[in-house]
Coordinates of C-alpha atoms in Angstrom, one line a residue:
M1 CA -96.6 -18.0 214.9
T2 CA -99.1 -15.9 215.7
I3 CA -99.6 -11.8 215.2
K4 CA -98.5 -9.7 217.7
P5 CA -99.9 -5.9 216.7
N6 CA -98.8 -3.1 217.2
F7 CA -100.7 -1.0 219.0
D8 CA -100.0 2.9 218.3
A9 CA -98.9 4.9 221.0
N10 CA -101.4 7.5 220.5
A11 CA -104.1 6.6 218.9
T12 CA -107.3 8.5 220.5
G13 CA -111.1 9.3 218.9
G14 CA -113.9 11.0 218.6
G15 CA -116.8 12.4 216.3
K16 CA -119.7 11.3 213.9
D17 CA -121.0 12.2 210.1
L18 CA -116.7 10.7 209.2
G19 CA -117.9 9.4 205.8
N20 CA -117.4 6.4 204.3
L21 CA -115.3 4.4 206.6
P22 CA -112.9 1.9 204.3
E23 CA -113.3 -1.9 205.6
W24 CA -110.6 -4.4 205.1
D25 CA -110.7 -6.6 202.6
L26 CA -109.2 -10.1 203.2
S27 CA -109.5 -12.0 200.0
D28 CA -106.0 -10.9 199.2
L29 CA -104.9 -13.8 201.7
Y30 CA -108.8 -16.1 201.8
S31 CA -112.0 -15.6 200.2
G32 CA -113.1 -17.2 203.9
E33 CA -112.2 -20.0 206.6
D34 CA -113.8 -22.4 203.7
A35 CA -112.0 -21.2 200.7
P36 CA -110.5 -24.2 199.0
E37 CA -107.0 -22.3 199.2
L38 CA -106.1 -22.4 202.6
K39 CA -106.9 -26.0 203.1
R40 CA -104.5 -26.8 200.4
D41 CA -102.2 -24.1 201.9
L42 CA -102.4 -26.3 205.2
D43 CA -102.1 -29.7 203.7
W44 CA -99.3 -28.3 201.7
L45 CA -98.1 -26.8 204.8
E46 CA -98.0 -30.0 206.8
T47 CA -96.5 -32.1 204.5
A48 CA -93.5 -29.7 202.8
C49 CA -92.7 -29.1 207.4
A50 CA -92.5 -33.0 207.7
D51 CA -90.4 -33.2 204.5
F52 CA -87.8 -30.2 205.8
A53 CA -87.4 -32.2 208.8
R54 CA -86.7 -35.1 207.3
D55 CA -84.2 -34.3 204.3
Y56 CA -82.5 -31.7 206.6
E57 CA -82.6 -32.7 210.0
G58 CA -78.9 -34.1 211.7
K59 CA -77.5 -33.5 208.2
L60 CA -77.0 -29.1 208.3
A61 CA -73.2 -30.0 208.9
E62 CA -73.0 -32.2 205.5
L63 CA -74.2 -29.4 203.3
D64 CA -72.7 -27.1 200.7
A65 CA -73.4 -23.9 200.0
A66 CA -75.7 -24.5 197.4
G67 CA -77.3 -27.1 199.1
L68 CA -77.4 -24.5 202.9
L69 CA -79.1 -22.2 199.9
D70 CA -81.9 -25.1 199.2
C71 CA -82.2 -25.6 202.6
V72 CA -83.1 -21.5 203.5
L73 CA -85.2 -21.1 200.4
R74 CA -87.6 -23.8 201.8
N75 CA -87.9 -22.5 205.5
E76 CA -88.7 -19.4 204.0
R77 CA -91.6 -20.6 201.7
I78 CA -92.9 -23.1 204.9
S79 CA -92.8 -19.2 206.2
T80 CA -94.1 -17.5 203.7
V81 CA -97.4 -19.9 203.9
A82 CA -97.7 -19.9 207.6
G83 CA -97.7 -16.0 207.6
R84 CA -100.8 -16.4 205.6
I85 CA -102.7 -18.3 207.1
M86 CA -102.2 -16.7 210.4
S87 CA -102.5 -13.2 209.4
F88 CA -106.1 -13.7 207.7
A89 CA -106.6 -16.0 210.2
G90 CA -105.6 -13.2 213.3
L91 CA -106.3 -9.8 211.1
R92 CA -110.2 -11.5 211.3
Y93 CA -110.2 -11.9 215.0
Y94 CA -108.9 -8.6 215.6
Q95 CA -112.1 -7.4 213.9
Q96 CA -114.3 -8.6 216.7
T97 CA -112.9 -10.4 219.2
T98 CA -116.0 -11.1 221.1
D99 CA -116.8 -13.6 218.0
A100 CA -116.9 -17.0 219.1
S101 CA -116.0 -18.4 215.8
R102 CA -113.3 -15.8 215.0
A103 CA -111.5 -16.7 217.9
K104 CA -112.4 -21.3 217.9
F105 CA -110.7 -20.4 213.9
L106 CA -107.8 -18.4 215.4
S107 CA -106.7 -20.9 217.8
D108 CA -107.7 -23.9 215.5
M109 CA -105.1 -22.3 213.0
Q110 CA -102.7 -21.6 215.6
E111 CA -102.3 -25.3 216.7
K112 CA -102.1 -26.8 213.2
I113 CA -99.7 -24.6 213.1
T114 CA -97.4 -25.7 216.2
N115 CA -97.9 -29.0 215.5
F116 CA -97.2 -28.1 212.0
T117 CA -93.9 -26.5 212.8
T118 CA -92.8 -28.7 216.3
P119 CA -91.0 -30.9 213.5
L120 CA -88.3 -27.5 212.2
V121 CA -87.3 -27.0 215.8
F122 CA -83.9 -28.3 215.0
F123 CA -83.1 -26.1 212.1
T124 CA -82.0 -22.8 214.6
L125 CA -80.4 -25.4 216.8
E126 CA -78.3 -26.8 214.6
L127 CA -77.2 -23.2 212.2
N128 CA -76.0 -22.9 215.9
R129 CA -74.0 -25.8 216.2
L130 CA -72.2 -25.1 213.3
D131 CA -68.9 -23.5 213.2
D132 CA -68.1 -19.9 212.1
G133 CA -65.3 -21.2 209.6
V134 CA -67.3 -22.8 207.6
L135 CA -70.3 -21.0 207.7
D136 CA -67.6 -17.9 206.5
A137 CA -66.5 -20.3 203.4
H138 CA -70.8 -20.6 202.6
F139 CA -70.9 -17.1 202.6
A140 CA -67.8 -16.4 200.8
A141 CA -68.8 -19.5 198.1
N142 CA -72.6 -18.1 197.3
A143 CA -73.1 -14.6 197.1
D144 CA -77.3 -15.7 197.5
L145 CA -77.2 -17.3 200.8
A146 CA -74.5 -14.3 202.1
R147 CA -77.3 -12.4 201.4
Y148 CA -78.8 -14.4 204.2
K149 CA -76.0 -13.3 206.8
P150 CA -77.9 -10.9 209.0
V151 CA -80.2 -13.8 208.6
F152 CA -78.1 -15.9 210.4
D153 CA -76.4 -12.9 212.8
R154 CA -79.8 -12.8 214.4
I155 CA -80.6 -16.6 215.2
R156 CA -76.7 -17.3 216.0
A157 CA -76.9 -14.0 218.8
M158 CA -79.2 -16.6 220.7
K159 CA -76.8 -19.2 220.4
P160 CA -75.3 -19.1 224.2
Y161 CA -78.8 -19.0 225.3
Q162 CA -80.1 -22.5 223.2
L163 CA -81.2 -25.1 225.3
S164 CA -81.6 -28.7 224.2
D165 CA -83.1 -29.7 221.2
E166 CA -86.1 -32.1 222.9
L167 CA -86.5 -28.1 225.3
E168 CA -86.6 -26.2 222.7
K169 CA -89.2 -28.8 221.0
F170 CA -91.4 -28.9 224.2
L171 CA -91.4 -24.9 224.5
H172 CA -92.2 -24.6 221.1
D173 CA -95.4 -26.2 221.9
L174 CA -95.7 -25.2 224.7
G175 CA -96.2 -21.1 223.3
V176 CA -100.0 -22.3 222.4
V177 CA -100.3 -21.9 226.1
G178 CA -99.2 -19.0 226.6
D179 CA -101.2 -17.0 223.5
A180 CA -104.3 -18.6 225.5
W181 CA -103.1 -15.9 228.2
E182 CA -103.3 -13.0 225.5
K183 CA -106.7 -13.7 224.4
L184 CA -107.5 -13.8 227.9
F185 CA -106.4 -10.2 227.5
D186 CA -107.8 -9.1 224.6
E187 CA -111.1 -11.1 225.0
T188 CA -111.5 -9.6 228.9
I189 CA -110.3 -5.8 227.0
A190 CA -112.3 -6.0 224.0
G191 CA -115.8 -6.9 226.2
L192 CA -115.7 -4.2 229.0
E193 CA -118.6 -1.9 228.9
F194 CA -118.5 1.7 230.8
T195 CA -121.0 4.0 231.4
V196 CA -120.6 7.8 231.0
D197 CA -123.8 9.8 231.1
G198 CA -125.9 7.4 230.4
E199 CA -124.2 6.1 227.4
T200 CA -122.6 2.4 227.4
L201 CA -119.7 2.2 225.9
N202 CA -116.9 0.1 224.9
I203 CA -112.9 0.9 226.0
E204 CA -112.0 3.3 223.0
G205 CA -115.2 5.2 223.0
T206 CA -114.2 5.6 226.5
L207 CA -110.4 6.3 225.9
N208 CA -111.9 8.8 223.6
L209 CA -113.9 10.8 226.3
L210 CA -110.8 11.9 228.2
T211 CA -109.8 14.3 224.9
E212 CA -113.2 16.3 225.4
Q213 CA -113.6 19.9 225.9
D214 CA -115.9 19.7 228.5
R215 CA -113.7 18.9 232.0
A216 CA -116.6 16.8 233.4
T217 CA -117.2 14.6 230.8
R218 CA -113.3 13.8 231.1
E219 CA -113.4 12.9 234.6
A220 CA -116.5 11.7 234.4
A221 CA -114.8 8.7 232.0
A222 CA -111.5 8.8 234.0
R223 CA -113.3 7.6 237.3
E224 CA -115.8 4.9 235.2
L225 CA -112.6 3.6 233.2
A226 CA -111.0 3.4 237.2
D227 CA -114.1 1.9 238.5
V228 CA -114.6 -0.9 235.4
F229 CA -110.1 -1.8 235.9
A230 CA -110.6 -2.1 239.7
D231 CA -114.0 -4.5 239.0
N232 CA -111.9 -6.8 236.7
I233 CA -108.2 -6.1 238.4
K234 CA -107.8 -9.3 239.9
T235 CA -108.3 -10.9 236.3
F236 CA -105.5 -8.2 235.1
A237 CA -102.9 -8.6 237.7
R238 CA -103.1 -12.7 237.2
V239 CA -102.7 -12.5 233.1
H240 CA -99.7 -10.9 234.4
N241 CA -97.9 -12.7 236.9
T242 CA -98.3 -15.2 234.5
Q243 CA -97.0 -13.8 231.1
A244 CA -94.2 -12.7 234.1
K245 CA -93.0 -15.6 235.6
E246 CA -93.3 -18.1 232.4
K247 CA -90.8 -15.8 231.1
E248 CA -88.6 -15.7 234.0
I249 CA -88.9 -19.4 233.8
V250 CA -87.7 -19.5 230.6
D251 CA -85.1 -16.9 230.5
R252 CA -83.7 -18.8 233.6
W253 CA -83.2 -21.4 231.6
R254 CA -81.8 -20.1 229.3
G255 CA -79.1 -17.9 231.1
M256 CA -80.4 -15.0 229.8
P257 CA -78.8 -12.4 232.3
T258 CA -81.9 -9.9 232.6
P259 CA -85.4 -10.0 231.7
Q260 CA -84.8 -7.5 228.6
T261 CA -81.7 -9.5 227.0
G262 CA -84.5 -11.2 224.4
R263 CA -85.8 -8.5 223.9
H264 CA -82.5 -6.3 223.0
L265 CA -81.7 -9.6 220.6
S266 CA -84.8 -9.4 218.9
N267 CA -84.6 -5.5 218.3
D268 CA -80.7 -6.5 216.9
V269 CA -79.6 -3.5 220.1
E270 CA -76.8 -3.8 221.8
P271 CA -78.0 -2.7 226.0
E272 CA -76.4 0.0 226.6
V273 CA -77.7 1.8 223.4
V274 CA -80.9 1.4 225.2
E275 CA -79.8 2.1 228.1
A276 CA -78.5 5.2 226.6
L277 CA -81.7 6.4 225.5
R278 CA -83.5 5.8 229.0
E279 CA -80.9 8.0 230.5
A280 CA -81.5 10.4 228.0
V281 CA -84.8 10.9 228.2
V282 CA -85.0 10.2 232.1
A283 CA -82.8 13.0 232.6
A284 CA -84.4 15.1 230.0
Y285 CA -87.9 14.7 231.9
P286 CA -88.0 18.5 233.3
K287 CA -87.1 20.3 230.5
L288 CA -89.7 18.2 228.5
S289 CA -92.5 16.6 230.0
H290 CA -92.7 19.1 233.7
R291 CA -92.5 22.1 231.5
Y292 CA -95.4 21.5 229.2
Y293 CA -96.8 20.6 231.7
E294 CA -96.7 23.6 233.8
L295 CA -97.2 25.2 230.6
K296 CA -100.7 23.2 230.1
R297 CA -102.1 23.7 233.7
K298 CA -101.4 27.6 232.5
W299 CA -103.7 27.5 229.3
L300 CA -106.3 25.2 231.7
G301 CA -106.7 28.2 233.9
L302 CA -105.6 25.1 236.9
D303 CA -104.1 24.9 240.7
K304 CA -103.4 21.4 240.0
M305 CA -103.6 19.0 237.0
Q306 CA -105.5 15.9 236.9
V307 CA -104.6 12.9 235.0
W308 CA -108.1 13.5 233.3
D309 CA -106.6 16.3 232.0
R310 CA -103.4 15.1 230.3
N311 CA -105.2 15.2 226.4
A312 CA -107.4 17.3 227.0
P313 CA -107.7 20.3 224.1
L314 CA -106.5 23.6 225.0
P315 CA -109.5 26.0 224.9
M316 CA -108.7 28.0 221.8
E317 CA -108.9 24.3 220.4
D318 CA -111.5 24.1 217.3
T319 CA -113.1 21.1 217.9
R320 CA -114.2 20.0 214.9
I321 CA -114.7 16.7 213.4
V322 CA -112.3 15.9 210.4
D323 CA -114.4 13.5 208.1
W324 CA -112.3 10.8 206.9
A325 CA -112.3 12.0 202.8
S326 CA -110.4 15.6 204.3
A327 CA -108.0 12.6 206.8
E328 CA -106.8 11.4 203.4
T329 CA -106.4 13.9 201.4
T330 CA -104.0 15.8 204.2
V331 CA -102.1 13.0 204.7
M332 CA -101.7 12.4 201.4
E333 CA -101.1 16.0 200.3
A334 CA -98.3 15.5 203.3
Y335 CA -96.6 12.0 201.6
N336 CA -96.3 13.6 197.7
A337 CA -95.2 16.6 198.5
F338 CA -92.1 14.5 200.7
D339 CA -91.9 12.4 197.8
P340 CA -94.5 11.4 194.6
R341 CA -93.2 7.9 195.3
M342 CA -94.9 8.2 198.9
G343 CA -98.3 9.0 197.1
E344 CA -97.9 6.5 194.4
I345 CA -97.4 3.5 197.2
T346 CA -99.9 5.5 200.3
A347 CA -103.3 5.5 197.4
P348 CA -104.0 1.8 196.8
F349 CA -104.5 1.8 200.7
F350 CA -107.6 3.5 200.9
S351 CA -109.0 2.1 197.1
R352 CA -108.7 -1.3 197.6
G353 CA -109.7 -2.5 200.8
W354 CA -106.2 -2.4 202.9
I355 CA -107.8 0.2 205.1
D356 CA -110.5 -1.4 208.4
A357 CA -111.4 2.0 210.2
A358 CA -114.3 2.2 211.8
V359 CA -115.1 1.8 216.1
K360 CA -117.3 -1.4 216.2
P361 CA -118.4 -3.9 219.1
G362 CA -116.0 -6.4 219.9
K363 CA -113.1 -4.3 217.6
A364 CA -109.9 -4.7 218.9
P365 CA -108.5 -1.3 220.2
G366 CA -105.6 0.9 219.1
A367 CA -104.2 1.0 215.5
F368 CA -101.2 -1.2 214.2
A369 CA -100.1 -1.5 210.5
H370 CA -99.7 -6.0 209.7
P371 CA -97.5 -6.3 207.1
T372 CA -99.2 -10.2 206.3
V373 CA -96.0 -11.9 204.0
T374 CA -94.2 -10.1 201.5
E375 CA -96.2 -11.9 198.8
V376 CA -99.7 -9.8 199.7
H377 CA -100.0 -6.6 201.5
P378 CA -100.3 -4.8 204.4
Y379 CA -103.5 -4.1 206.0
V380 CA -103.7 -1.3 208.8
M381 CA -106.3 -1.2 211.5
L382 CA -107.5 2.7 213.4
N383 CA -110.7 3.1 215.8
Y384 CA -111.5 6.3 213.7
L385 CA -113.6 8.3 215.5
G386 CA -112.7 12.3 213.5
K387 CA -110.7 13.8 215.7
P388 CA -107.5 15.8 214.6
R389 CA -104.8 13.8 216.1
D390 CA -106.5 10.6 214.9
V391 CA -105.2 11.8 210.9
M392 CA -102.1 12.2 213.2
T393 CA -102.2 8.3 213.6
L394 CA -103.6 7.8 210.3
A395 CA -100.2 8.9 208.9
H396 CA -97.9 6.9 211.7
E397 CA -100.0 3.8 210.1
L398 CA -99.5 4.8 206.5
G399 CA -95.7 5.1 207.2
H400 CA -95.6 0.9 208.6
G401 CA -97.7 0.5 205.6
V402 CA -95.5 2.4 203.2
H403 CA -91.9 1.1 205.2
Q404 CA -93.5 -2.6 205.0
V405 CA -94.4 -2.9 201.2
L406 CA -90.8 -0.8 200.2
A407 CA -88.9 -3.8 202.8
A408 CA -91.2 -6.5 200.7
G409 CA -88.3 -7.1 198.4
Q410 CA -85.9 -8.5 200.7
G411 CA -87.9 -11.7 201.0
E412 CA -90.2 -13.1 203.8
M413 CA -87.0 -13.8 205.7
L414 CA -85.3 -10.1 206.2
S415 CA -87.9 -7.6 205.2
S416 CA -89.3 -7.6 209.2
T417 CA -87.4 -5.0 210.7
P418 CA -86.2 -4.9 215.3
L419 CA -89.4 -2.7 216.4
T420 CA -86.7 -0.6 216.8
L421 CA -86.1 1.1 213.6
A422 CA -90.0 -0.6 212.6
E423 CA -91.3 3.2 214.0
T424 CA -89.0 5.0 211.4
A425 CA -92.0 5.6 208.7
S426 CA -94.5 5.8 210.4
V427 CA -93.0 8.6 213.1
F428 CA -91.4 10.0 209.8
G429 CA -94.8 9.6 207.8
E430 CA -96.3 11.7 211.2
M431 CA -94.2 14.7 211.0
L432 CA -94.9 15.1 207.2
T433 CA -97.9 15.7 207.9
F434 CA -97.5 17.8 210.7
R435 CA -95.3 20.5 209.0
K436 CA -97.8 20.5 206.3
L437 CA -100.8 21.0 208.9
L438 CA -97.8 23.6 210.6
D439 CA -97.6 25.5 207.4
N440 CA -101.3 25.7 206.3
A441 CA -102.3 27.2 210.2
E442 CA -103.5 30.7 208.8
T443 CA -103.5 32.2 212.8
P444 CA -101.7 32.3 215.9
E445 CA -103.8 30.5 218.1
Q446 CA -104.1 27.2 215.4
R447 CA -100.0 27.3 215.4
K448 CA -100.3 26.5 218.9
V449 CA -102.3 24.5 218.7
L450 CA -100.8 22.6 216.3
L451 CA -97.4 22.6 217.9
A452 CA -98.7 21.9 221.4
G453 CA -101.2 18.9 220.1
K454 CA -97.6 17.8 218.7
V455 CA -95.3 18.0 222.0
E456 CA -97.9 15.9 223.5
D457 CA -98.1 13.1 221.5
M458 CA -94.2 12.8 221.4
I459 CA -93.9 13.4 225.3
N460 CA -96.6 10.1 224.7
T461 CA -94.4 8.8 222.2
V462 CA -91.1 9.5 224.6
V463 CA -91.5 10.3 228.1
R464 CA -95.1 8.1 228.9
Q465 CA -93.3 5.1 226.4
I466 CA -90.2 5.3 229.1
A467 CA -91.9 5.1 232.1
F468 CA -93.8 2.0 230.7
Y469 CA -89.9 0.7 230.2
D470 CA -89.3 1.9 233.9
F471 CA -92.4 0.0 235.1
E472 CA -92.2 -3.1 233.0
C473 CA -88.4 -3.3 234.5
K474 CA -89.8 -3.0 237.9
L475 CA -92.6 -5.4 237.5
H476 CA -90.4 -8.5 236.0
A477 CA -87.8 -7.9 239.0
A478 CA -90.2 -7.8 241.2
R479 CA -91.9 -10.7 240.0
R480 CA -89.1 -12.7 240.6
G481 CA -89.6 -12.3 244.2
G482 CA -92.4 -13.9 244.2
E483 CA -96.8 -13.7 243.2
L484 CA -97.9 -9.6 242.9
T485 CA -101.0 -8.3 244.5
P486 CA -103.2 -6.3 242.5
D487 CA -101.8 -3.5 244.9
D488 CA -98.5 -4.6 244.6
I489 CA -98.3 -3.8 240.6
N490 CA -100.7 -0.9 241.4
A491 CA -97.6 0.8 243.3
L492 CA -95.0 0.4 240.7
W493 CA -97.0 1.8 238.2
M494 CA -97.5 4.9 240.2
S495 CA -94.4 4.7 241.4
V496 CA -93.3 6.0 237.8
Q497 CA -96.0 8.7 237.0
A498 CA -94.8 11.1 239.0
E499 CA -91.7 11.3 238.1
S500 CA -92.4 11.4 234.2
L501 CA -95.3 14.3 234.1
G502 CA -93.9 16.2 236.7
P503 CA -95.5 18.8 239.6
A504 CA -97.9 19.9 237.7
F505 CA -100.0 17.0 238.7
E506 CA -102.2 15.0 241.0
F507 CA -103.6 11.4 240.8
M508 CA -106.9 10.7 241.5
E509 CA -108.2 7.8 243.8
G510 CA -108.0 5.0 240.9
Y511 CA -105.0 5.9 238.9
E512 CA -102.6 3.3 239.9
T513 CA -105.2 0.8 238.0
F514 CA -104.3 2.0 234.4
W515 CA -101.5 0.0 234.1
A516 CA -103.8 -2.5 233.1
Y517 CA -105.1 -1.9 229.5
I518 CA -102.1 -1.5 228.3
P519 CA -101.4 -4.1 225.6
H520 CA -97.9 -4.2 225.3
F521 CA -97.3 -5.1 228.9
V522 CA -98.9 -8.0 227.6
H523 CA -98.1 -9.1 223.8
S524 CA -94.8 -7.7 223.5
P525 CA -93.0 -7.3 226.8
F526 CA -90.0 -4.4 226.8
Y527 CA -91.6 -3.3 223.6
V528 CA -92.8 0.1 224.5
Y529 CA -88.6 1.7 224.5
A530 CA -89.0 1.3 220.7
Y531 CA -91.4 4.2 220.5
A532 CA -88.9 6.1 222.9
F533 CA -85.8 4.9 220.0
G534 CA -88.3 5.1 216.6
D535 CA -88.4 8.8 217.8
G536 CA -86.3 10.1 218.7
L537 CA -84.2 8.4 215.5
V538 CA -86.5 10.8 213.4
N539 CA -86.4 13.7 215.2
A540 CA -82.7 13.6 214.5
L541 CA -83.3 12.2 210.9
Y542 CA -85.7 14.6 210.4
S543 CA -83.2 17.7 211.2
V544 CA -80.9 16.1 208.8
Y545 CA -83.8 16.4 205.8
A546 CA -84.8 19.9 207.6
E547 CA -81.2 21.4 206.8
G548 CA -81.2 20.8 203.2
D549 CA -79.2 17.0 203.2
A550 CA -78.2 16.0 199.2
G551 CA -80.3 13.3 198.4
F552 CA -81.9 12.2 201.4
E553 CA -85.1 11.2 199.5
D554 CA -83.3 8.7 197.7
K555 CA -81.5 7.8 200.7
Y556 CA -84.6 7.5 202.6
F557 CA -86.2 4.8 200.2
E558 CA -83.0 3.2 200.5
M559 CA -83.6 2.6 204.3
L560 CA -86.6 1.7 204.0
K561 CA -86.1 -0.8 201.2
A562 CA -82.8 -2.4 203.5
G563 CA -86.3 -3.9 205.6
G564 CA -84.0 -6.0 208.6
S565 CA -81.0 -6.0 206.0
K566 CA -79.1 -4.1 207.6
H567 CA -77.8 -2.9 211.4
H568 CA -78.9 0.2 212.5
K569 CA -75.9 1.7 212.3
E570 CA -75.2 0.8 209.0
L571 CA -78.5 2.3 208.0
L572 CA -78.2 5.8 209.7
A573 CA -74.5 6.2 208.7
P574 CA -75.6 7.8 205.3
F575 CA -77.6 10.6 207.4
G576 CA -74.8 11.0 209.3
L577 CA -76.3 9.4 212.1
D578 CA -75.3 7.5 215.4
A579 CA -77.2 5.3 217.6
S580 CA -74.5 4.8 220.0
D581 CA -73.6 7.7 220.2
P582 CA -75.5 9.3 223.3
K583 CA -75.3 13.0 222.0
F584 CA -77.5 11.1 219.1
W585 CA -80.5 11.1 221.4
D586 CA -79.5 14.7 222.7
K587 CA -80.5 16.0 219.4
G588 CA -83.4 14.2 218.9
L589 CA -84.5 15.6 222.4
D590 CA -83.8 18.6 221.3
M591 CA -86.3 19.1 218.9
I592 CA -89.0 18.6 221.2
S593 CA -88.0 20.7 223.6
G594 CA -86.7 23.5 220.5
L595 CA -91.2 23.3 220.1
I596 CA -91.8 23.8 223.7
D597 CA -89.3 26.7 223.1
E598 CA -91.4 27.9 220.7
L599 CA -94.9 27.4 222.9
E600 CA -92.9 29.5 225.9
A601 CA -92.0 32.5 223.6
M602 CA -95.9 32.7 222.4
E603 CA -96.7 33.0 225.8
S604 CA -94.3 36.2 226.1

């Protein structure tokens, strides 16, 4: 088990004088590395895993419904304790990835828990050998056990790809080695230094300069990013080659038909639904990104846009810095206006040390919300630097937090939401905050800037992430033919960029290396389509809300409370939506297109 940081797709920031930025108080997990409670839990976990294997290995088929429920509950308790330990170790590490003692502690915990839990590998393997009829009879006989049917269904979806017990244990043990490549990536990224206009910055601060008003500053940052990535490109290429090859070997042994199959299974989504999403987005490139960036090119007064202009502020944009207190007020007002229950859930994040907001040396870049375990609470990480878009990132990550708090009632095994639905509350929280800001706009210029910012975020979330997905598909397919040089990977990256961004752009020399810093490619292959899935789903959902759907708020809370206990079809049915209908995606994309229509109308 390890934390896979859910880095936000659009995390950016900038500025100073932000007020009192909160830091995590991790004592709700453990008071420190030497906490007696931590030692107690490690000792308990070692014994509990051994006892579980002794009591159940080779015996699942003999259990009645009540016995199988006891088995499941014991397994769930083990997951909770292990998850608590790994959450503490992982969160401390992401606060300061360059701290050798924190890295060692994370590695040590990872190794211990891998060793403790190796005897449990039999559990899912034996479950998959049970006859469907036997399980159905158990579910019929015991309602408490039947509640876990979605978990059983997801486990048994892997049944066709299951290896022998011995090989599964071997792969479980080997997981620690794969994680080492992820840590190499994280530590390399966190340790990079960039010098722009005489100032030495980390990657977060340098990427932030791409959103500066001054074009020369943006260009200097882009060129420095390219130079530093080029200096380290062999390391990044080695990480990607190794990770992709490891995945190819495991997929081949399992008989997975495509590199994407494992992700689709874990997301509980049908491949044809993802393909329908991808096709809808690619077909919409001309009416979305191509059209918007042509507008932006004119606003910026350029013959051609360069990559450092993609996230540039508009000429009329207010360059004000949003302090932390103002950001908190904005998001809380938007959440409370939708439903006071949202505000009640969100308030403790600000007051109890559940957010770590400041940019600090060695801190992981980006933003995420980590749910920890259902008996504690989530923690949100930001790199807050005071840009208006940082307020949207705060709204996004707090949406995740609300979702995780509500879903915790499902318990450890049912609370976790498939990635395709994990972005629902986060993107909806962003939309609420955006609409609140739009309603408060005092001038046409303010409205234009807000609309353009939202369109850009949506393009980054939908168009850019589908382009990322296509890049990954090409990367994994190419790696199956042999080792990829940095130039090979660069060429794959560039093959999707012009198509997705459109003819308004030119690409500077060096941009071909910008695949190197995207954490999703390393931590969670094919994760990225979940952003587009979530944005499209929420756009469709928000249009139902905007149309005045009766009882929407209650249905929305019920959907979030369901966590991972229901399939997307079942969750969306109360709203009259169906993601397996290709027209569903057009509904979401039309919302983005409609915002661009409004921007075009403001030009006439």
